[in-house]
Coordinates of C-alpha atoms in Angstrom, one line a residue:
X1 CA 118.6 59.7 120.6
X2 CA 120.1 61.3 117.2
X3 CA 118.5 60.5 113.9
X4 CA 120.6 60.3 110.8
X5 CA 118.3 59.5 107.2
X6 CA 119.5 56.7 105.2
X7 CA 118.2 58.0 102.0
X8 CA 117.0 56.2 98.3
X9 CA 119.4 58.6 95.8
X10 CA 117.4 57.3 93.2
X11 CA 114.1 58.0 94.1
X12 CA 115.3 61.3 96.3
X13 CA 113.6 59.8 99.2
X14 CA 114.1 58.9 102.8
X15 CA 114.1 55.2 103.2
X16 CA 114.8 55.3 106.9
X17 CA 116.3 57.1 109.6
X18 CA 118.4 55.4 112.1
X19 CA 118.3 56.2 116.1
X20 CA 121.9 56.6 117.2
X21 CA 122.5 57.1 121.4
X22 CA 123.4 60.2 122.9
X23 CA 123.8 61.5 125.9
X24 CA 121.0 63.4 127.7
X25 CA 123.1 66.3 127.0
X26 CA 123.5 65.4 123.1
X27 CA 127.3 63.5 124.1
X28 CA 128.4 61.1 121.5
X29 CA 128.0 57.6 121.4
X30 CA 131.4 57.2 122.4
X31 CA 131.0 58.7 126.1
X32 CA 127.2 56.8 126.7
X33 CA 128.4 53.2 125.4
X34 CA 132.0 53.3 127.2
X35 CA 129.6 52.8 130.1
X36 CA 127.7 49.8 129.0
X37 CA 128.9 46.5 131.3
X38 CA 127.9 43.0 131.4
X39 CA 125.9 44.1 134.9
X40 CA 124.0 46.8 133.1
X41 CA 124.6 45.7 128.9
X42 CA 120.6 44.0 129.1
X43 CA 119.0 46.8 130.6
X44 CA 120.9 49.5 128.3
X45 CA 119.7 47.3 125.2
X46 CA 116.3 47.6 126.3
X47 CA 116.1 51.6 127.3
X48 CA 117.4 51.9 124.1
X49 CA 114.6 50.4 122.1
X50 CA 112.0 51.9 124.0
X51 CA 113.6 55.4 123.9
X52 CA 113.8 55.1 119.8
X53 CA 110.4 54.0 119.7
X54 CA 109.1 56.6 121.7
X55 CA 111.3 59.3 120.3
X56 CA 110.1 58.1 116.2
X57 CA 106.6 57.9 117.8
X58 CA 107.0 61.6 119.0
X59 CA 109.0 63.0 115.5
X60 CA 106.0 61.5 113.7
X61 CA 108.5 59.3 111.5
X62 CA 106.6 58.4 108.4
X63 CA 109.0 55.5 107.4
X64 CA 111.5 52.7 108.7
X65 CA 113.2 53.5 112.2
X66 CA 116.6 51.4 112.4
X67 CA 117.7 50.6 115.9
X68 CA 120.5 48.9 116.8
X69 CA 121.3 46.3 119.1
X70 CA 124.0 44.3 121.3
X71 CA 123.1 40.3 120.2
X72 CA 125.3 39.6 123.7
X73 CA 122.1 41.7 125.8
X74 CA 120.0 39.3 124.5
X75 CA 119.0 36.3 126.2
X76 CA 115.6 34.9 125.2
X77 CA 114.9 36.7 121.5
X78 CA 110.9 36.4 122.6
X79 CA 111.5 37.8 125.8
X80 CA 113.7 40.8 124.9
X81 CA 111.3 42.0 122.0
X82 CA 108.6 42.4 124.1
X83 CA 109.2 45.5 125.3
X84 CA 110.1 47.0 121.8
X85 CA 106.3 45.7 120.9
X86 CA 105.0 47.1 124.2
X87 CA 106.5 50.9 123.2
X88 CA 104.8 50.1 119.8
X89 CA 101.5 49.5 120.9
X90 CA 102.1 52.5 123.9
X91 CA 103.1 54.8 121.5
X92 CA 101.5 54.0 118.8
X93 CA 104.4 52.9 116.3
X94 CA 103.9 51.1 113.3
X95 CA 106.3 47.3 114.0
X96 CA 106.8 46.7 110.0
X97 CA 108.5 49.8 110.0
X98 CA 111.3 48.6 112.6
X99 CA 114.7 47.8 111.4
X100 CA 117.1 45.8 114.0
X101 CA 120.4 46.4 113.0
X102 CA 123.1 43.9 114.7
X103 CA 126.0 45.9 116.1
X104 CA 128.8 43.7 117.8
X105 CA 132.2 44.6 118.5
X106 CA 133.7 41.1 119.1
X107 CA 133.3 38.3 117.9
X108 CA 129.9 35.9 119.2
X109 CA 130.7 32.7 120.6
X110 CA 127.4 31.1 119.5
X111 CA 126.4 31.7 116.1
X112 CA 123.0 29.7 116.2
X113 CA 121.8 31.9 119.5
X114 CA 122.6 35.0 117.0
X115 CA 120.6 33.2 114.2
X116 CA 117.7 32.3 116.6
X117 CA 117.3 36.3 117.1
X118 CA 117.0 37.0 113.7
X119 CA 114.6 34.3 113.0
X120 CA 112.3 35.4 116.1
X121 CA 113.0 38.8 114.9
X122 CA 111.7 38.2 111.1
X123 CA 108.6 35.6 112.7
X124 CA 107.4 39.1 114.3
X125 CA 107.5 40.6 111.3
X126 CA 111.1 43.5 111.8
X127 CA 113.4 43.5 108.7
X128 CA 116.6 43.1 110.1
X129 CA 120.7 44.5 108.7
X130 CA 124.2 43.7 109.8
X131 CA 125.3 46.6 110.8
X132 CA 129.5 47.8 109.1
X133 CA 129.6 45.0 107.0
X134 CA 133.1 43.9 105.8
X135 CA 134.7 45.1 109.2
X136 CA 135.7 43.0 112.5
X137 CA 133.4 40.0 112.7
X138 CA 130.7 41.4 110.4
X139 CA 131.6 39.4 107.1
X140 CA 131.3 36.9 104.6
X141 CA 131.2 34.0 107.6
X142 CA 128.3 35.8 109.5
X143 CA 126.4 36.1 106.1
X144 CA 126.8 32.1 105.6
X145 CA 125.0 31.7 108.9
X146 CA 121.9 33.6 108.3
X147 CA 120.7 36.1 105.7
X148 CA 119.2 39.3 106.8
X149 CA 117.0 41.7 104.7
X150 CA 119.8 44.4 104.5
X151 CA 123.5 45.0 105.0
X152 CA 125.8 48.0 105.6
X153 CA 129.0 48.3 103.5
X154 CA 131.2 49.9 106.5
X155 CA 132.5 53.0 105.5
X156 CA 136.3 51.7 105.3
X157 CA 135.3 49.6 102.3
X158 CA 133.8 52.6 100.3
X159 CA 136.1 54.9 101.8
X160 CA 137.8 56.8 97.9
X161 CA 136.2 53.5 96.4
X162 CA 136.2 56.1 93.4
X163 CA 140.2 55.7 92.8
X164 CA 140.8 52.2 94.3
X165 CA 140.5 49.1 92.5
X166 CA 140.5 46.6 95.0
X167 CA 137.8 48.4 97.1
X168 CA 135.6 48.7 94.1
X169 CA 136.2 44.7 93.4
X170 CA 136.1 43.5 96.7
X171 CA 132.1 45.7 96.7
X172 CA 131.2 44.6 93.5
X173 CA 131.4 40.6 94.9
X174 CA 129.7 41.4 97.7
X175 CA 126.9 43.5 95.5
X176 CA 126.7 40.4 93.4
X177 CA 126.1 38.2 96.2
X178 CA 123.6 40.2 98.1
X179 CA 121.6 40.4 94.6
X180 CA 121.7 36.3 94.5
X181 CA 120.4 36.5 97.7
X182 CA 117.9 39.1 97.8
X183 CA 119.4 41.2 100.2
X184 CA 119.3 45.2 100.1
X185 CA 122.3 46.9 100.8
X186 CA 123.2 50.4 102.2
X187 CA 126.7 52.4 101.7
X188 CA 127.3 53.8 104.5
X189 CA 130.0 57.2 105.4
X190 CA 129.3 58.6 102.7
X191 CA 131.2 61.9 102.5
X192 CA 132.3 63.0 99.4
X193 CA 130.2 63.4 95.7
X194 CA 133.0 60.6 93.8
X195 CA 132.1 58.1 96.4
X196 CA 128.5 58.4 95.8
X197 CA 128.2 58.2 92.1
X198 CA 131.0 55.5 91.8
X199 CA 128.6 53.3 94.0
X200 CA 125.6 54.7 92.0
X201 CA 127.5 53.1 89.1
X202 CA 127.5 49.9 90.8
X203 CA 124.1 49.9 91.1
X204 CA 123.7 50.9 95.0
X205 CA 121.3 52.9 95.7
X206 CA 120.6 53.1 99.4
X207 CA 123.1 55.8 101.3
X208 CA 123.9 57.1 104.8
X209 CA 126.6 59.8 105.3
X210 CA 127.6 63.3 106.2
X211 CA 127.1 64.1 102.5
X212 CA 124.1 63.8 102.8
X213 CA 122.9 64.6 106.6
X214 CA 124.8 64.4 110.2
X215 CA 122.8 63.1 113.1
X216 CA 120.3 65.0 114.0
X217 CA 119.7 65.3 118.1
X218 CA 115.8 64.6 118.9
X219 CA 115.0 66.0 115.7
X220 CA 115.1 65.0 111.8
X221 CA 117.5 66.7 109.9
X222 CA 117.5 67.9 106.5
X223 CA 118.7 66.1 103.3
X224 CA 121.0 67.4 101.2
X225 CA 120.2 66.3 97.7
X226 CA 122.5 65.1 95.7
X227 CA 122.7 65.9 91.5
X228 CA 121.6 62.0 90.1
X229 CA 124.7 60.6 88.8

């Protein structure tokens, strides 16, 4: 596992840091998840969780640990968590700090299986995300269904948000509709100073981005503070 901080500008704090797979020779994502199969996709799902348990256990993590995972792995939302509270308990892990971010790359044939995860997942007491919000299948339709505790504007929406107009419109609706429904949200991709303080100005202020820290493999990297807009 990698860690890459998802940081509170504001406050100049680390509000999470979310555990991104690698290879055991620090490969990308890419090279690990090209592997992943309907034969193996359960069992993948689950080494994952445990490894990012373990791994935030061992890095001491003081706050939330955001792991993603593949709603298609799972097939009884009772059954697959308990192995992510087994680690917890083994190694010691605080659950209330556990984020479960949805990740799907096509689009979920049964939206009420997907809605029965999140509300076993929020009954154990994990704050869930919808992982690159605004892209593929991760929209306005998936938020109808079922409202998380957090969602991540994917990094093509806030891509030079600073200098175009319907970007910074088509964030601003869904900034408004997140605050109707008490849901956080997190830019993510951030890269470049104008991107961050336009956002700022919108009122975000939850970030994740190379302008701020790349993954860091097995360990926590450093934050590079930003100037407050």
């Amino acid at each position: 596992m990698a860690f890459q901080p998802i940081v509170d500008a504001r406050a100049q704090r680390v509000f999470a840091y979310e555990a991104l797979v690698r290879g055991r020779d620090g490969s990308g994502a890419g090279a690990v998840l090209s592997q992943v199969n309907e034969n193996n996709r359960y069992r993948f799902d689950q080494s994952c969780r445990v490894a990012a348990v373990e791994l935030a256990a061992r890095l001491a993590i003081p706050c939330h640990v955001s792991i993603n995972f593949l709603p298609n792995a799972v097939y009884h939302a009772a059954t697959c968590i308990r192995a992510t509270l087994e680690a917890a308990e083994r190694f010691d892990f605080p659950t209330e700090r556990l984020i479960f971010e949805i990740t799907e790359n096509e689009q979920l044939v049964d939206k009420d299986h997907l809605k029965s995860i999140i509300n076993e997942y929020k009954r154990q007491g994990f704050k869930t995300a919808i992982d690159d919000f605004g892209a593929g299948y991760s929209g306005l339709n998936l938020l109808a269904e079922f409202q998380p505790d957090i969602i991540k504007l994917d990094m093509a929406l806030i891509r030079d948000i600073h200098v175009e107009p319907v970007r910074q419109a088509i964030v601003k609706g869904i900034l408004g509709v997140c605050q109707s429904l008490g849901i956080d949200v997190i830019a993510e991709g951030i890269e470049h100073p104008d991107e961050l303080a336009a956002l700022q100005d919108f009122g975000v202020r939850l970030f994740q981005g190379y302008l701020f820290a790349k993954p860091g493999f097995e360990q926590l990297p450093p934050v590079a503070w930003q100037a407050p807009a």
